[in-house]
Amino acid sequence: MTGFYTIGGTLHYDSPAYVEREADKQLRSVLTAGEFAYVLTSRQMGKSSLMVRTTQELKKQGIKVVVLDFTAVGQNVSPEQWYDGLLLGVGRKLELEDELEDYWMDNQRISPVQRWFGAIREVALAKLDQPIVIFCDEIDAVKSLPFRTDEFFAAIRECYNRRIHDSAFSRLNFCLLGVATPAQLISDPNATPFNVGNRVPLSDFTFSEAQPLARGLTPPGDEKTDSKALLERILYWTHGHPYLTQKLCRGTAESIASNENSEQPPKERVDAICEETFLTPRAREQDDNLLFVRDMILRNARDLGSLLERFSQIQLGDKIMDDEADDIGNHLILSGIVRIDDHCLVVRNRIYNEVFNQDWVTKVKPVAEVEMPDGTRIRIKHAATIGRTESNDIALPNPRVSRRHAVIQSQSSNELWLVDLGSRNGIFINGKRVTQPSLLRDRDLISIGPFQLTFIQPNAPRLDGGSQTTMDRTVID
């Protein structure tokens, strides 16, 4: 029965391991009613499987369904190529390739986004009488494109608004799926955020919903093993996270099929398999989901220090309320490391709590960060050299910067000092020249030549008036 489970991939629409959740009913209801929908959540939560299942149900109702995988269009493309690639996907699904391509070629005087939606209106809606639902899967891929796609999502919103004046648009529907927030879909701060449609939350499996998974835990005819007790212990660790649950179920089924530790009670059996599957040092470095969560935290966070500080507070039991306008909270949710429970953020499950524990937070958390003029941040653990050449931790290529201009170095676990290394043009903190090692405070402005850097260390309180603390001895070893 080990082939019963699917790990890390899209389940077939009639897979016996598919777990129907409240999201299935809600998404079908919303799309059948002609309303826009979006499923925006962390990876490996079952978005694609939900989409596949929903498309089958919609087709049974005579609705035309188009699935666009935004990763399949490519990244090194122009706006023209990107929109044309998406339109090609629509044409194939609706069997209108030639007609849509003719419209595209005949209207080159207008912008790509106008042509794309014009083709949908003047060709697809004009030639088909049925409702059309377009699933936009993996929409977070747009963040890697060399151009902004704000206008695409703004145009989707316009399709919704135009229903009042053009009834044909009432037959056109969209469902967006990906790892993003609605606010991220239109990044221009001067534009109206994407705010149409119904959010369909994709929650973890409940014990009741997950019952179909119990059938695959034991071989046929095995009446000795308590499969429900096994499933209950599996959910104790995973809290019903789809990927983690499927993988721990498969490991348990393999153990039972091989008669390993056959006399072991369900609790001890599952605990041992969970340890081997997720909690060993090797497993932590190899499991796809654990690596995704870690990378979302360490590589994709703009303010790693604040993010880890917030996660640490959540892990220690502080009451942190969910706030849709809070970028740090949204990033933690999208990484999958936390979930919302009674309007508060809590650690997602016991596996994450063990893997991403306080020791891990301490190990990866930077002491401070330096924000560059372009907004990027350089993390500092213990020390960072500043100079003109690339050999420095912070490279500032300009003739007014010395090859080895200055250094930021820790004097204690929570103190970072700025030292001028005998540079020709000097270094300034908040407009005052540094003549001896100076203690840096949160949001201090460091000026070197034409560059202005911002020192960021939230747990280092700023002195009143921006005054500096100095010491007489050097901090250089």
CSV table of C-alpha atoms in Angstrom, one decimal:
chain,number,residue,atom,x,y,z
A,1,MET,CA,0.0,0.0,0.0
A,2,THR,CA,3.0,2.3,0.0
A,3,GLY,CA,2.1,3.5,-3.5
A,4,PHE,CA,-1.2,4.7,-2.1
A,5,TYR,CA,0.4,8.1,-1.1
A,6,THR,CA,1.7,10.9,-3.3
A,7,ILE,CA,4.5,13.0,-2.0
A,8,GLY,CA,5.4,16.4,-3.4
A,9,GLY,CA,3.4,16.1,-6.6
A,10,THR,CA,-0.1,16.7,-8.0
A,11,LEU,CA,-2.6,14.0,-7.1
A,12,HIS,CA,-4.8,12.5,-9.8
A,13,TYR,CA,-8.3,13.8,-9.5
A,14,ASP,CA,-9.6,10.4,-8.4
A,15,SER,CA,-6.7,9.4,-6.2
A,16,PRO,CA,-7.8,7.4,-3.2
A,17,ALA,CA,-5.3,9.5,-1.1
A,18,TYR,CA,-7.0,12.8,-2.0
A,19,VAL,CA,-8.3,14.5,1.1
A,20,GLU,CA,-11.3,16.7,0.4
A,21,ARG,CA,-11.3,19.8,2.6
A,22,GLU,CA,-13.6,22.7,3.1
A,23,ALA,CA,-11.6,24.5,0.4
A,24,ASP,CA,-12.8,22.0,-2.2
A,25,LYS,CA,-16.5,22.9,-1.5
A,26,GLN,CA,-15.8,26.6,-1.2
A,27,LEU,CA,-13.8,26.9,-4.5
A,28,ARG,CA,-16.4,24.9,-6.5
A,29,SER,CA,-19.1,27.1,-5.0
A,30,VAL,CA,-17.4,30.4,-5.8
A,31,LEU,CA,-16.4,29.5,-9.4
A,32,THR,CA,-19.7,27.9,-10.2
A,33,ALA,CA,-21.4,31.1,-9.1
A,34,GLY,CA,-19.2,33.1,-11.5
A,35,GLU,CA,-17.1,34.8,-8.8
A,36,PHE,CA,-13.4,35.3,-9.0
A,37,ALA,CA,-11.2,33.3,-6.6
A,38,TYR,CA,-7.7,33.1,-5.4
A,39,VAL,CA,-5.8,30.4,-3.5
A,40,LEU,CA,-2.6,32.0,-2.2
A,41,THR,CA,-0.7,30.1,0.4
A,42,SER,CA,2.6,28.3,1.0
A,43,ARG,CA,4.0,25.6,-1.2
A,44,GLN,CA,3.1,21.9,-1.0
A,45,MET,CA,-0.3,22.7,0.5
A,46,GLY,CA,-2.2,20.9,-2.3
A,47,LYS,CA,-3.0,23.9,-4.5
A,48,SER,CA,-2.4,22.1,-7.8
A,49,SER,CA,-4.3,19.0,-6.6
A,50,LEU,CA,-7.2,21.2,-5.6
A,51,MET,CA,-7.1,22.8,-9.0
A,52,VAL,CA,-7.1,19.5,-10.9
A,53,ARG,CA,-10.0,18.2,-8.8
A,54,THR,CA,-12.0,21.4,-9.3
A,55,THR,CA,-11.5,21.5,-13.0
A,56,GLN,CA,-13.0,18.0,-13.4
A,57,GLU,CA,-16.1,19.2,-11.4
A,58,LEU,CA,-16.4,22.3,-13.5
A,59,LYS,CA,-16.2,20.4,-16.8
A,60,LYS,CA,-19.0,18.1,-15.7
A,61,GLN,CA,-21.1,21.3,-15.5
A,62,GLY,CA,-20.3,22.3,-19.0
A,63,ILE,CA,-17.8,25.0,-18.1
A,64,LYS,CA,-14.8,25.6,-20.3
A,65,VAL,CA,-11.6,25.4,-18.3
A,66,VAL,CA,-8.2,26.8,-19.1
A,67,VAL,CA,-5.2,26.1,-16.9
A,68,LEU,CA,-2.2,28.4,-17.4
A,69,ASP,CA,1.1,27.4,-15.7
A,70,PHE,CA,3.0,30.6,-15.4
A,71,THR,CA,6.3,28.8,-14.9
A,72,ALA,CA,5.9,27.2,-18.4
A,73,VAL,CA,6.0,30.5,-20.2
A,74,GLY,CA,9.6,31.1,-19.2
A,75,GLN,CA,11.5,34.0,-17.5
A,76,ASN,CA,13.9,35.5,-20.1
A,77,VAL,CA,11.1,36.9,-22.2
A,78,SER,CA,9.7,40.3,-23.3
A,79,PRO,CA,6.2,41.4,-22.4
A,80,GLU,CA,5.2,40.7,-26.0
A,81,GLN,CA,6.5,37.1,-25.8
A,82,TRP,CA,5.0,36.5,-22.3
A,83,TYR,CA,1.5,37.6,-23.2
A,84,ASP,CA,1.6,35.8,-26.6
A,85,GLY,CA,2.7,32.6,-24.7
A,86,LEU,CA,-0.2,32.9,-22.3
A,87,LEU,CA,-2.6,33.4,-25.2
A,88,LEU,CA,-1.2,30.4,-27.0
A,89,GLY,CA,-2.1,28.4,-23.9
A,90,VAL,CA,-5.6,29.7,-23.9
A,91,GLY,CA,-6.0,28.9,-27.6
A,92,ARG,CA,-4.9,25.3,-27.2
A,93,LYS,CA,-7.3,24.6,-24.3
A,94,LEU,CA,-10.3,26.3,-26.1
A,95,GLU,CA,-9.3,25.0,-29.6
A,96,LEU,CA,-9.2,28.6,-30.9
A,97,GLU,CA,-5.4,28.8,-31.6
A,98,ASP,CA,-5.7,30.2,-35.1
A,99,GLU,CA,-8.5,32.7,-34.3
A,100,LEU,CA,-6.7,34.1,-31.2
A,101,GLU,CA,-3.3,34.3,-33.0
A,102,ASP,CA,-5.0,36.1,-35.9
A,103,TYR,CA,-6.4,38.7,-33.5
A,104,TRP,CA,-3.0,39.0,-31.9
A,105,MET,CA,-1.2,39.7,-35.2
A,106,ASP,CA,-3.9,42.1,-36.5
A,107,ASN,CA,-3.8,44.4,-33.5
A,108,GLN,CA,-0.1,45.1,-33.0
A,109,ARG,CA,-0.7,48.8,-32.6
A,110,ILE,CA,-2.0,48.3,-29.1
A,111,SER,CA,-0.1,47.1,-26.0
A,112,PRO,CA,0.3,43.4,-25.2
A,113,VAL,CA,-2.0,43.5,-22.2
A,114,GLN,CA,-4.8,45.2,-24.3
A,115,ARG,CA,-4.3,42.6,-27.1
A,116,TRP,CA,-4.4,39.7,-24.6
A,117,PHE,CA,-7.7,40.7,-23.0
A,118,GLY,CA,-9.1,42.0,-26.3
A,119,ALA,CA,-8.5,38.5,-27.8
A,120,ILE,CA,-10.3,36.9,-24.9
A,121,ARG,CA,-13.3,39.3,-25.3
A,122,GLU,CA,-13.5,39.5,-29.1
A,123,VAL,CA,-12.7,35.9,-29.9
A,124,ALA,CA,-13.1,33.5,-27.0
A,125,LEU,CA,-16.2,35.0,-25.5
A,126,ALA,CA,-17.7,35.8,-28.9
A,127,LYS,CA,-17.3,32.3,-30.3
A,128,LEU,CA,-18.2,30.3,-27.2
A,129,ASP,CA,-21.5,30.3,-25.3
A,130,GLN,CA,-20.3,28.5,-22.2
A,131,PRO,CA,-18.7,30.1,-19.2
A,132,ILE,CA,-14.9,30.1,-19.2
A,133,VAL,CA,-12.8,29.7,-16.1
A,134,ILE,CA,-9.0,30.5,-16.4
A,135,PHE,CA,-6.8,29.1,-13.7
A,136,CYS,CA,-3.6,31.1,-13.4
A,137,ASP,CA,-1.3,28.6,-11.6
A,138,GLU,CA,2.1,29.5,-10.0
A,139,ILE,CA,1.5,33.2,-10.3
A,140,ASP,CA,4.4,34.0,-8.0
A,141,ALA,CA,6.6,33.2,-11.1
A,142,VAL,CA,5.8,36.8,-12.3
A,143,LYS,CA,8.2,38.1,-9.6
A,144,SER,CA,11.1,36.7,-11.5
A,145,LEU,CA,10.2,38.3,-14.9
A,146,PRO,CA,12.4,41.2,-16.2
A,147,PHE,CA,9.3,43.5,-16.3
A,148,ARG,CA,6.4,44.3,-14.0
A,149,THR,CA,3.1,42.6,-14.5
A,150,ASP,CA,1.0,44.9,-12.4
A,151,GLU,CA,-1.1,45.7,-15.5
A,152,PHE,CA,-2.0,42.0,-16.0
A,153,PHE,CA,-3.7,41.8,-12.6
A,154,ALA,CA,-5.2,45.2,-12.9
A,155,ALA,CA,-6.7,44.0,-16.2
A,156,ILE,CA,-8.2,41.0,-14.4
A,157,ARG,CA,-9.8,43.3,-12.0
A,158,GLU,CA,-11.1,45.4,-14.9
A,159,CYS,CA,-12.7,42.3,-16.4
A,160,TYR,CA,-14.7,42.0,-13.1
A,161,ASN,CA,-15.7,45.6,-13.1
A,162,ARG,CA,-16.8,45.6,-16.7
A,163,ARG,CA,-19.5,43.0,-16.0
A,164,ILE,CA,-21.8,46.0,-15.2
A,165,HIS,CA,-21.5,47.3,-18.8
A,166,ASP,CA,-20.7,44.2,-20.8
A,167,SER,CA,-22.6,41.1,-19.9
A,168,ALA,CA,-20.2,38.9,-21.9
A,169,PHE,CA,-17.6,39.3,-19.1
A,170,SER,CA,-20.0,37.6,-16.7
A,171,ARG,CA,-19.0,34.4,-18.5
A,172,LEU,CA,-15.3,35.0,-17.9
A,173,ASN,CA,-13.8,33.9,-14.6
A,174,PHE,CA,-10.4,33.7,-13.1
A,175,CYS,CA,-8.8,31.7,-10.3
A,176,LEU,CA,-5.3,32.7,-9.1
A,177,LEU,CA,-3.0,30.2,-7.4
A,178,GLY,CA,0.5,30.7,-6.0
A,179,VAL,CA,2.7,31.7,-3.2
A,180,ALA,CA,1.9,35.4,-2.8
A,181,THR,CA,-0.4,37.9,-1.2
A,182,PRO,CA,-3.0,40.0,-3.0
A,183,ALA,CA,-1.0,43.1,-2.2
A,184,GLN,CA,2.1,41.6,-4.0
A,185,LEU,CA,0.2,41.1,-7.2
A,186,ILE,CA,0.2,44.8,-7.9
A,187,SER,CA,3.5,46.1,-6.5
A,188,ASP,CA,3.2,49.7,-7.6
A,189,PRO,CA,2.4,51.7,-4.4
A,190,ASN,CA,0.6,54.3,-6.5
A,191,ALA,CA,-1.8,51.8,-8.0
A,192,THR,CA,-4.8,50.2,-6.4
A,193,PRO,CA,-4.0,46.8,-4.9
A,194,PHE,CA,-5.6,43.7,-6.3
A,195,ASN,CA,-8.7,43.5,-4.3
A,196,VAL,CA,-11.4,41.5,-6.2
A,197,GLY,CA,-12.5,38.0,-5.8
A,198,ASN,CA,-12.9,35.5,-2.9
A,199,ARG,CA,-10.0,34.2,-0.9
A,200,VAL,CA,-10.2,30.5,-0.5
A,201,PRO,CA,-8.1,29.4,2.5
A,202,LEU,CA,-6.3,26.1,2.1
A,203,SER,CA,-6.0,24.8,5.7
A,204,ASP,CA,-4.3,21.7,7.1
A,205,PHE,CA,-6.2,18.4,7.1
A,206,THR,CA,-8.4,17.9,10.1
A,207,PHE,CA,-8.6,14.4,11.7
A,208,SER,CA,-12.0,13.9,10.2
A,209,GLU,CA,-11.0,15.0,6.7
A,210,ALA,CA,-7.8,12.9,6.8
A,211,GLN,CA,-9.7,9.6,7.4
A,212,PRO,CA,-9.1,8.4,3.7
A,213,LEU,CA,-5.4,8.3,4.4
A,214,ALA,CA,-5.8,5.7,7.2
A,215,ARG,CA,-6.8,3.1,4.5
A,216,GLY,CA,-3.3,3.0,3.1
A,217,LEU,CA,-1.4,2.6,6.4
A,218,THR,CA,-2.0,-1.2,6.7
A,219,PRO,CA,-2.0,-4.1,4.2
A,220,PRO,CA,-5.3,-5.6,3.2
A,221,GLY,CA,-6.6,-8.0,5.8
A,222,ASP,CA,-4.4,-6.6,8.6
A,223,GLU,CA,-6.9,-6.3,11.6
A,224,LYS,CA,-4.2,-6.1,14.3
A,225,THR,CA,-2.8,-2.7,13.5
A,226,ASP,CA,-4.8,0.3,14.7
A,227,SER,CA,-4.7,2.5,11.6
A,228,LYS,CA,-6.7,5.3,13.2
A,229,ALA,CA,-4.3,5.5,16.2
A,230,LEU,CA,-1.4,5.7,13.7
A,231,LEU,CA,-3.1,8.5,11.8
A,232,GLU,CA,-3.9,10.4,14.9
A,233,ARG,CA,-0.2,10.3,16.0
A,234,ILE,CA,0.9,11.3,12.4
A,235,LEU,CA,-1.3,14.4,12.7
A,236,TYR,CA,0.1,15.1,16.1
A,237,TRP,CA,3.4,15.8,14.4
A,238,THR,CA,2.2,17.3,11.1
A,239,HIS,CA,-1.0,19.1,12.2
A,240,GLY,CA,-2.4,17.9,8.9
A,241,HIS,CA,0.1,19.7,6.6
A,242,PRO,CA,-0.5,17.9,3.3
A,243,TYR,CA,3.0,17.2,2.2
A,244,LEU,CA,4.3,16.2,5.7
A,245,THR,CA,1.3,14.1,6.3
A,246,GLN,CA,1.5,12.2,3.1
A,247,LYS,CA,5.2,11.6,3.6
A,248,LEU,CA,4.9,10.4,7.2
A,249,CYS,CA,2.0,8.2,6.2
A,250,ARG,CA,4.1,6.6,3.5
A,251,GLY,CA,7.0,6.0,5.9
A,252,THR,CA,4.6,4.4,8.4
A,253,ALA,CA,3.0,2.2,5.7
A,254,GLU,CA,6.5,1.0,4.6
A,255,SER,CA,7.5,0.2,8.1
A,256,ILE,CA,4.3,-1.8,8.7
A,257,ALA,CA,4.6,-3.6,5.4
A,258,SER,CA,8.1,-4.7,6.2
A,259,ASN,CA,7.1,-5.9,9.7
A,260,GLU,CA,9.7,-3.6,11.3
A,261,ASN,CA,9.1,-3.3,15.1
A,262,SER,CA,5.8,-5.0,14.6
A,263,GLU,CA,5.1,-5.1,18.4
A,264,GLN,CA,5.7,-1.4,18.9
A,265,PRO,CA,2.7,0.7,19.9
A,266,PRO,CA,1.4,3.2,17.3
A,267,LYS,CA,2.7,6.2,19.2
A,268,GLU,CA,6.3,4.9,19.5
A,269,ARG,CA,6.3,3.6,15.9
A,270,VAL,CA,5.2,6.9,14.4
A,271,ASP,CA,7.6,8.9,16.6
A,272,ALA,CA,10.5,6.8,15.5
A,273,ILE,CA,9.6,7.2,11.8
A,274,CYS,CA,9.0,10.9,12.2
A,275,GLU,CA,12.5,11.3,13.7
A,276,GLU,CA,14.1,9.4,10.9
A,277,THR,CA,12.1,11.1,8.2
A,278,PHE,CA,12.3,14.8,9.3
A,279,LEU,CA,14.3,15.3,12.4
A,280,THR,CA,17.8,13.8,11.9
A,281,PRO,CA,20.5,16.2,10.7
A,282,ARG,CA,20.6,14.5,7.3
A,283,ALA,CA,16.8,14.7,6.9
A,284,ARG,CA,16.8,18.4,7.7
A,285,GLU,CA,19.2,19.0,4.9
A,286,GLN,CA,17.5,16.8,2.3
A,287,ASP,CA,13.7,17.1,2.7
A,288,ASP,CA,12.2,19.3,0.0
A,289,ASN,CA,9.7,20.9,2.2
A,290,LEU,CA,12.1,21.7,5.1
A,291,LEU,CA,14.5,23.2,2.5
A,292,PHE,CA,11.7,25.3,1.0
A,293,VAL,CA,10.7,26.7,4.4
A,294,ARG,CA,14.3,27.4,5.3
A,295,ASP,CA,15.1,29.1,2.0
A,296,MET,CA,11.9,31.3,2.2
A,297,ILE,CA,13.1,32.5,5.6
A,298,LEU,CA,16.9,32.9,4.9
A,299,ARG,CA,17.0,33.8,1.2
A,300,ASN,CA,13.8,35.6,0.4
A,301,ALA,CA,13.4,37.7,3.5
A,302,ARG,CA,14.1,41.4,3.1
A,303,ASP,CA,14.6,42.0,6.8
A,304,LEU,CA,15.9,38.7,8.2
A,305,GLY,CA,16.6,40.1,11.6
A,306,SER,CA,13.1,41.3,12.2
A,307,LEU,CA,11.6,38.2,10.7
A,308,LEU,CA,13.5,35.8,12.9
A,309,GLU,CA,12.8,38.0,16.0
A,310,ARG,CA,9.1,37.8,15.2
A,311,PHE,CA,9.2,34.0,14.7
A,312,SER,CA,11.2,33.6,17.9
A,313,GLN,CA,8.4,35.5,19.8
A,314,ILE,CA,5.8,33.3,18.2
A,315,GLN,CA,7.7,30.2,19.1
A,316,LEU,CA,8.1,31.3,22.7
A,317,GLY,CA,4.3,31.7,23.0
A,318,ASP,CA,3.9,35.5,22.6
A,319,LYS,CA,0.5,36.5,21.4
A,320,ILE,CA,1.1,37.9,17.9
A,321,MET,CA,-2.1,38.9,16.1
A,322,ASP,CA,-2.6,38.2,12.4
A,323,ASP,CA,-2.6,41.4,10.3
A,324,GLU,CA,-3.0,41.3,6.6
A,325,ALA,CA,-1.1,44.6,6.3
A,326,ASP,CA,1.9,43.2,8.2
A,327,ASP,CA,4.6,42.2,5.7
A,328,ILE,CA,6.6,40.2,8.2
A,329,GLY,CA,3.6,38.2,9.4
A,330,ASN,CA,2.6,37.6,5.7
A,331,HIS,CA,6.1,36.4,4.8
A,332,LEU,CA,6.0,33.9,7.8
A,333,ILE,CA,2.6,32.6,6.6
A,334,LEU,CA,3.7,32.2,3.0
A,335,SER,CA,6.8,30.4,4.1
A,336,GLY,CA,4.5,27.9,5.8
A,337,ILE,CA,6.4,28.1,9.1
A,338,VAL,CA,3.4,29.6,10.9
A,339,ARG,CA,-0.4,29.3,10.7
A,340,ILE,CA,-3.3,31.4,11.9
A,341,ASP,CA,-5.1,30.0,15.0
A,342,ASP,CA,-7.9,32.1,16.5
A,343,HIS,CA,-6.6,35.2,14.8
A,344,CYS,CA,-3.1,34.7,16.2
A,345,LEU,CA,0.1,33.4,14.6
A,346,VAL,CA,1.4,30.0,15.9
A,347,VAL,CA,4.1,27.6,14.8
A,348,ARG,CA,2.7,25.5,12.0
A,349,ASN,CA,3.3,22.1,13.5
A,350,ARG,CA,5.6,20.1,15.9
A,351,ILE,CA,7.9,19.1,13.1
A,352,TYR,CA,8.7,22.7,12.3
A,353,ASN,CA,8.9,23.5,16.0
A,354,GLU,CA,11.6,20.8,16.3
A,355,VAL,CA,13.6,21.7,13.1
A,356,PHE,CA,13.4,25.5,13.3
A,357,ASN,CA,13.9,25.7,17.1
A,358,GLN,CA,15.5,28.5,19.2
A,359,ASP,CA,19.0,27.0,18.6
A,360,TRP,CA,18.4,27.3,14.9
A,361,VAL,CA,17.1,30.9,15.2
A,362,THR,CA,20.2,31.9,17.2
A,363,LYS,CA,22.5,30.2,14.7
A,364,VAL,CA,21.1,31.9,11.6
A,365,LYS,CA,20.0,35.2,13.0
A,366,PRO,CA,22.3,38.1,12.0
A,367,VAL,CA,23.6,40.4,14.7
A,368,ALA,CA,22.7,43.3,12.3
A,369,GLU,CA,22.3,44.3,8.7
A,370,VAL,CA,23.5,47.1,6.5
A,371,GLU,CA,21.0,48.5,3.9
A,372,MET,CA,22.7,49.6,0.7
A,373,PRO,CA,21.6,52.6,-1.3
A,374,ASP,CA,19.6,50.3,-3.7
A,375,GLY,CA,17.6,48.7,-0.8
A,376,THR,CA,19.4,45.4,-0.6
A,377,ARG,CA,20.7,44.3,2.8
A,378,ILE,CA,24.0,42.7,3.8
A,379,ARG,CA,23.9,40.6,6.9
A,380,ILE,CA,26.5,40.9,9.6
A,381,LYS,CA,27.2,38.1,12.1
A,382,HIS,CA,30.5,39.1,13.7
A,383,ALA,CA,32.4,41.5,11.4
A,384,ALA,CA,32.2,43.1,7.9
A,385,THR,CA,34.9,44.9,6.0
A,386,ILE,CA,34.1,48.0,3.9
A,387,GLY,CA,36.1,49.1,0.9
A,388,ARG,CA,36.4,49.8,-2.8
A,389,THR,CA,37.3,46.3,-4.0
A,390,GLU,CA,35.2,43.1,-4.3
A,391,SER,CA,37.3,41.4,-1.7
A,392,ASN,CA,35.4,43.3,1.0
A,393,ASP,CA,32.2,42.1,2.6
A,394,ILE,CA,30.6,45.5,1.6
A,395,ALA,CA,32.1,46.6,-1.7
A,396,LEU,CA,31.6,50.3,-2.6
A,397,PRO,CA,33.3,50.8,-6.0
A,398,ASN,CA,34.2,54.5,-6.2
A,399,PRO,CA,37.6,56.3,-6.2
A,400,ARG,CA,36.7,58.2,-3.1
A,401,VAL,CA,36.5,54.9,-1.1
A,402,SER,CA,39.8,53.3,0.0
A,403,ARG,CA,40.6,49.8,-0.9
A,404,ARG,CA,40.1,48.8,2.8
A,405,HIS,CA,38.2,51.8,4.2
A,406,ALA,CA,36.5,50.6,7.4
A,407,VAL,CA,35.3,47.7,9.4
A,408,ILE,CA,32.3,46.8,11.4
A,409,GLN,CA,33.2,44.4,14.2
A,410,SER,CA,31.5,43.0,17.2
A,411,GLN,CA,32.8,43.8,20.7
A,412,SER,CA,30.2,41.7,22.5
A,413,SER,CA,27.3,39.5,21.4
A,414,ASN,CA,25.1,42.6,20.9
A,415,GLU,CA,27.5,45.4,20.2
A,416,LEU,CA,28.9,46.4,16.8
A,417,TRP,CA,31.5,49.1,16.4
A,418,LEU,CA,32.6,51.0,13.3
A,419,VAL,CA,36.3,51.6,12.9
A,420,ASP,CA,38.0,53.8,10.3
A,421,LEU,CA,41.0,51.9,8.9
A,422,GLY,CA,43.0,55.0,8.1
A,423,SER,CA,41.0,55.9,5.0
A,424,ARG,CA,41.9,59.0,3.0
A,425,ASN,CA,38.4,60.6,2.9
A,426,GLY,CA,37.1,59.4,6.3
A,427,ILE,CA,33.7,58.0,7.4
A,428,PHE,CA,30.7,59.7,9.0
A,429,ILE,CA,27.9,58.5,11.3
A,430,ASN,CA,24.8,60.7,11.2
A,431,GLY,CA,27.0,63.5,9.7
A,432,LYS,CA,29.8,63.3,12.3
A,433,ARG,CA,33.2,62.1,11.3
A,434,VAL,CA,34.4,59.0,13.0
A,435,THR,CA,37.8,59.6,14.7
A,436,GLN,CA,37.8,56.6,17.0
A,437,PRO,CA,35.9,53.3,17.2
A,438,SER,CA,32.2,54.2,17.5
A,439,LEU,CA,29.3,52.1,18.7
A,440,LEU,CA,26.6,51.7,16.1
A,441,ARG,CA,22.9,52.1,16.9
A,442,ASP,CA,19.8,51.1,15.0
A,443,ARG,CA,19.1,53.3,12.0
A,444,ASP,CA,22.5,55.1,12.1
A,445,LEU,CA,23.4,56.6,8.7
A,446,ILE,CA,26.9,55.7,7.6
A,447,SER,CA,28.4,57.9,4.9
A,448,ILE,CA,31.4,56.8,2.9
A,449,GLY,CA,32.3,58.8,-0.2
A,450,PRO,CA,29.1,59.2,-2.2
A,451,PHE,CA,27.4,56.2,-0.5
A,452,GLN,CA,25.0,56.4,2.4
A,453,LEU,CA,24.3,53.1,4.2
A,454,THR,CA,21.8,52.4,6.9
A,455,PHE,CA,22.8,50.3,9.9
A,456,ILE,CA,19.9,48.1,11.1
A,457,GLN,CA,19.9,46.4,14.5
A,458,PRO,CA,16.4,46.5,16.0
A,459,ASN,CA,17.5,45.2,19.4
A,460,ALA,CA,20.2,47.9,19.7
A,461,PRO,CA,18.2,50.9,21.0
A,462,ARG,CA,19.0,54.2,19.4
A,463,LEU,CA,20.5,56.9,21.7
A,464,ASP,CA,18.5,60.1,22.1
A,465,GLY,CA,19.6,62.7,19.6
A,466,GLY,CA,21.7,60.2,17.7
A,467,SER,CA,24.7,60.7,20.0
A,468,GLN,CA,27.5,58.2,19.7
A,469,THR,CA,29.3,56.1,22.3
A,470,THR,CA,33.0,55.7,21.7
A,471,MET,CA,35.8,53.8,23.3
A,472,ASP,CA,39.5,54.5,23.5
A,473,ARG,CA,40.8,51.1,22.6
A,474,THR,CA,40.6,49.4,19.3
A,475,VAL,CA,38.2,46.5,18.6
A,476,ILE,CA,40.4,45.0,15.9
A,477,ASP,CA,42.2,41.8,16.9
